[in-house]
PDB file of C-alpha atoms in Angstrom:
ATOM      1  CA  GLN H   1      19.437   4.117  22.108  1.00  0.00           C
ATOM      2  CA  VAL H   2      18.262   6.097  19.177  1.00  0.00           C
ATOM      3  CA  GLN H   3      17.525   9.530  18.749  1.00  0.00           C
ATOM      4  CA  LEU H   4      16.142  11.284  16.269  1.00  0.00           C
ATOM      5  CA  ALA H   5      16.545  14.677  15.013  1.00  0.00           C
ATOM      6  CA  GLU H   6      14.137  16.017  12.405  1.00  0.00           C
ATOM      7  CA  SER H   7      14.778  19.951  10.623  1.00  0.00           C
ATOM      8  CA  GLY H   8      12.848  21.917   7.983  1.00  0.00           C
ATOM      9  CA  GLY H   9       8.697  22.156   7.980  1.00  0.00           C
ATOM     10  CA  GLY H  10       7.202  25.142   8.820  1.00  0.00           C
ATOM     11  CA  LEU H  11       4.990  27.248   7.042  1.00  0.00           C
ATOM     12  CA  VAL H  12       4.198  26.792   3.507  1.00  0.00           C
ATOM     13  CA  GLN H  13       1.984  28.123   0.779  1.00  0.00           C
ATOM     14  CA  ALA H  14      -0.151  25.669  -1.601  1.00  0.00           C
ATOM     15  CA  GLY H  15       2.370  25.046  -4.840  1.00  0.00           C
ATOM     16  CA  GLY H  16       5.404  25.221  -2.523  1.00  0.00           C
ATOM     17  CA  SER H  17       7.363  22.328  -1.507  1.00  0.00           C
ATOM     18  CA  LEU H  18       9.361  21.372   1.534  1.00  0.00           C
ATOM     19  CA  ARG H  19      12.427  19.340   2.402  1.00  0.00           C
ATOM     20  CA  LEU H  20      12.787  17.604   6.228  1.00  0.00           C
ATOM     21  CA  SER H  21      15.854  15.865   7.132  1.00  0.00           C
ATOM     22  CA  CYS H  22      15.656  13.518  10.307  1.00  0.00           C
ATOM     23  CA  ALA H  23      18.913  12.687  11.504  1.00  0.00           C
ATOM     24  CA  ALA H  24      19.253   9.356  13.998  1.00  0.00           C
ATOM     25  CA  SER H  25      21.946   9.299  16.378  1.00  0.00           C
ATOM     26  CA  GLY H  26      23.122   7.270  19.620  1.00  0.00           C
ATOM     27  CA  SER H  27      24.614   4.094  19.956  1.00  0.00           C
ATOM     28  CA  ILE H  28      23.625   2.628  17.088  1.00  0.00           C
ATOM     29  CA  PHE H  29      24.700  -0.542  15.265  1.00  0.00           C
ATOM     30  CA  ARG H  30      22.322  -0.487  12.795  1.00  0.00           C
ATOM     31  CA  ILE H  31      18.713   1.448  11.447  1.00  0.00           C
ATOM     32  CA  ASN H  32      17.033  -0.571   9.149  1.00  0.00           C
ATOM     33  CA  ASP H  33      13.603   1.082   8.281  1.00  0.00           C
ATOM     34  CA  MET H  34      13.862   5.388   7.796  1.00  0.00           C
ATOM     35  CA  GLY H  35      10.456   7.201   6.739  1.00  0.00           C
ATOM     36  CA  TRP H  36       8.459   9.877   7.317  1.00  0.00           C
ATOM     37  CA  TYR H  37       4.612   9.430   9.192  1.00  0.00           C
ATOM     38  CA  ARG H  38       1.831  12.588   9.541  1.00  0.00           C
ATOM     39  CA  ARG H  39      -1.121  13.462  11.796  1.00  0.00           C
ATOM     40  CA  ALA H  40      -3.696  15.808  10.328  1.00  0.00           C
ATOM     41  CA  PRO H  41      -5.783  17.335  13.175  1.00  0.00           C
ATOM     42  CA  GLY H  42      -8.161  15.071  14.029  1.00  0.00           C
ATOM     43  CA  LYS H  43      -7.115  12.409  11.962  1.00  0.00           C
ATOM     44  CA  GLN H  44      -4.682   8.911  12.540  1.00  0.00           C
ATOM     45  CA  ARG H  45      -0.541   8.916  11.460  1.00  0.00           C
ATOM     46  CA  GLU H  46      -0.387   7.684   7.981  1.00  0.00           C
ATOM     47  CA  LEU H  47       2.427   6.874   6.772  1.00  0.00           C
ATOM     48  CA  VAL H  48       3.589   9.593   4.290  1.00  0.00           C
ATOM     49  CA  ALA H  49       7.049   7.562   3.376  1.00  0.00           C
ATOM     50  CA  GLY H  50       9.796   4.979   3.834  1.00  0.00           C
ATOM     51  CA  ILE H  51      12.608   3.730   2.929  1.00  0.00           C
ATOM     52  CA  THR H  52      14.138   0.191   3.412  1.00  0.00           C
ATOM     53  CA  PHE H  53      17.799  -0.150   4.366  1.00  0.00           C
ATOM     54  CA  GLU H  54      18.616  -1.730   0.395  1.00  0.00           C
ATOM     55  CA  GLY H  55      16.632   1.062  -0.803  1.00  0.00           C
ATOM     56  CA  THR H  56      12.610  -0.556  -1.186  1.00  0.00           C
ATOM     57  CA  ILE H  57      10.714   2.661  -1.617  1.00  0.00           C
ATOM     58  CA  ARG H  58       7.074   3.135  -0.830  1.00  0.00           C
ATOM     59  CA  TYR H  59       4.775   6.272  -0.727  1.00  0.00           C
ATOM     60  CA  ALA H  60       1.212   7.264   0.768  1.00  0.00           C
ATOM     61  CA  ASP H  61      -1.008   7.430  -2.473  1.00  0.00           C
ATOM     62  CA  SER H  62      -2.207  10.675  -1.270  1.00  0.00           C
ATOM     63  CA  VAL H  63       1.674  11.959  -2.377  1.00  0.00           C
ATOM     64  CA  LYS H  64       3.176   9.589  -5.019  1.00  0.00           C
ATOM     65  CA  GLY H  65       4.539  12.136  -7.417  1.00  0.00           C
ATOM     66  CA  ARG H  66       5.030  14.866  -5.661  1.00  0.00           C
ATOM     67  CA  ALA H  67       7.238  13.471  -2.862  1.00  0.00           C
ATOM     68  CA  THR H  68      10.359  11.765  -3.137  1.00  0.00           C
ATOM     69  CA  ILE H  69      12.154   9.935  -0.239  1.00  0.00           C
ATOM     70  CA  SER H  70      16.163   9.507  -0.007  1.00  0.00           C
ATOM     71  CA  ARG H  71      18.432   8.422   2.864  1.00  0.00           C
ATOM     72  CA  ASP H  72      22.066   8.287   3.559  1.00  0.00           C
ATOM     73  CA  ASN H  73      22.674   4.838   5.336  1.00  0.00           C
ATOM     74  CA  ALA H  74      26.591   6.218   6.055  1.00  0.00           C
ATOM     75  CA  ASN H  75      25.400   9.055   8.122  1.00  0.00           C
ATOM     76  CA  ASN H  76      21.618   7.723   9.551  1.00  0.00           C
ATOM     77  CA  THR H  77      19.746  10.649   7.694  1.00  0.00           C
ATOM     78  CA  VAL H  78      16.360  10.579   5.309  1.00  0.00           C
ATOM     79  CA  ILE H  79      15.232  13.304   3.435  1.00  0.00           C
ATOM     80  CA  LEU H  80      11.783  13.966   1.979  1.00  0.00           C
ATOM     81  CA  ARG H  81      11.450  16.392  -0.298  1.00  0.00           C
ATOM     82  CA  MET H  82       7.561  17.312  -1.186  1.00  0.00           C
ATOM     83  CA  ASN H  83       6.388  19.506  -4.157  1.00  0.00           C
ATOM     84  CA  MET H  84       3.162  20.896  -5.302  1.00  0.00           C
ATOM     85  CA  LEU H  85       1.459  21.273  -1.259  1.00  0.00           C
ATOM     86  CA  LYS H  86      -1.975  21.246  -0.745  1.00  0.00           C
ATOM     87  CA  PRO H  87      -3.769  22.406   2.487  1.00  0.00           C
ATOM     88  CA  GLU H  88      -4.330  19.195   3.302  1.00  0.00           C
ATOM     89  CA  ASP H  89      -0.522  18.350   3.526  1.00  0.00           C
ATOM     90  CA  THR H  90      -0.621  20.046   6.843  1.00  0.00           C
ATOM     91  CA  ALA H  91       0.095  18.465  10.035  1.00  0.00           C
ATOM     92  CA  VAL H  92       2.435  17.443  11.879  1.00  0.00           C
ATOM     93  CA  TYR H  93       5.507  14.839  10.635  1.00  0.00           C
ATOM     94  CA  TYR H  94       7.263  12.403  12.025  1.00  0.00           C
ATOM     95  CA  CYS H  95      10.402  10.496  11.478  1.00  0.00           C
ATOM     96  CA  HIS H  96      10.910   7.139  12.203  1.00  0.00           C
ATOM     97  CA  ALA H  97      13.405   4.770  11.998  1.00  0.00           C
ATOM     98  CA  GLU H  98      13.708   0.837  13.208  1.00  0.00           C
ATOM     99  CA  GLY H  99      17.020   0.787  14.887  1.00  0.00           C
ATOM    100  CA  PHE H 100      18.732  -1.840  16.988  1.00  0.00           C
ATOM    101  CA  ALA H 101      21.421   0.240  19.498  1.00  0.00           C
ATOM    102  CA  TYR H 102      24.001  -1.035  21.576  1.00  0.00           C
ATOM    103  CA  SER H 103      22.370   0.232  24.229  1.00  0.00           C
ATOM    104  CA  LYS H 104      19.310  -1.539  23.735  1.00  0.00           C
ATOM    105  CA  PRO H 105      19.850  -4.405  22.125  1.00  0.00           C
ATOM    106  CA  GLY H 106      16.360  -5.596  19.897  1.00  0.00           C
ATOM    107  CA  TRP H 107      14.991  -3.910  17.206  1.00  0.00           C
ATOM    108  CA  HIS H 108      12.809  -1.306  18.313  1.00  0.00           C
ATOM    109  CA  ASP H 109      10.747   1.298  16.692  1.00  0.00           C
ATOM    110  CA  TYR H 110      12.263   5.620  17.713  1.00  0.00           C
ATOM    111  CA  TRP H 111      10.326   8.537  16.471  1.00  0.00           C
ATOM    112  CA  GLY H 112      11.129  12.457  16.104  1.00  0.00           C
ATOM    113  CA  GLN H 113       9.378  14.942  18.225  1.00  0.00           C
ATOM    114  CA  GLY H 114       7.473  15.873  15.144  1.00  0.00           C
ATOM    115  CA  THR H 115       7.676  19.137  13.395  1.00  0.00           C
ATOM    116  CA  GLN H 116       4.902  21.133  12.145  1.00  0.00           C
ATOM    117  CA  VAL H 117       3.711  21.759   8.302  1.00  0.00           C
ATOM    118  CA  THR H 118       1.434  24.184   7.282  1.00  0.00           C
ATOM    119  CA  VAL H 119       0.306  24.867   4.140  1.00  0.00           C
ATOM    120  CA  THR H 120      -1.947  27.829   3.302  1.00  0.00           C
ATOM    121  CA  SER H 121      -4.113  28.515   0.509  1.00  0.00           C
TER     122      SER H 121
END
């Protein structure tokens, strides 16, 4: 299968920046889409930013102009950088990957355990 290991996050002051990274490992044949989602207290999980294997990117309207997503296909990693953080960016951020593993044939969605980001005003 595919495991996703996240790093980054923590406590950040409003106006500050963050860097979240995620590395996929396991019996990987290929990782297709990768991205970051978040779930704020009392809200549904939402896409923050996603990037395809070919490099097509999409951002949530709420983070456009403040977020940058990038990936390294050779190392199956994805990085999210955000600046001008706001208290409403406070959430648990989850890494997502659509992957094909040798040990579990077929395309499946994989999720990281989540990393807390708290933005203080």
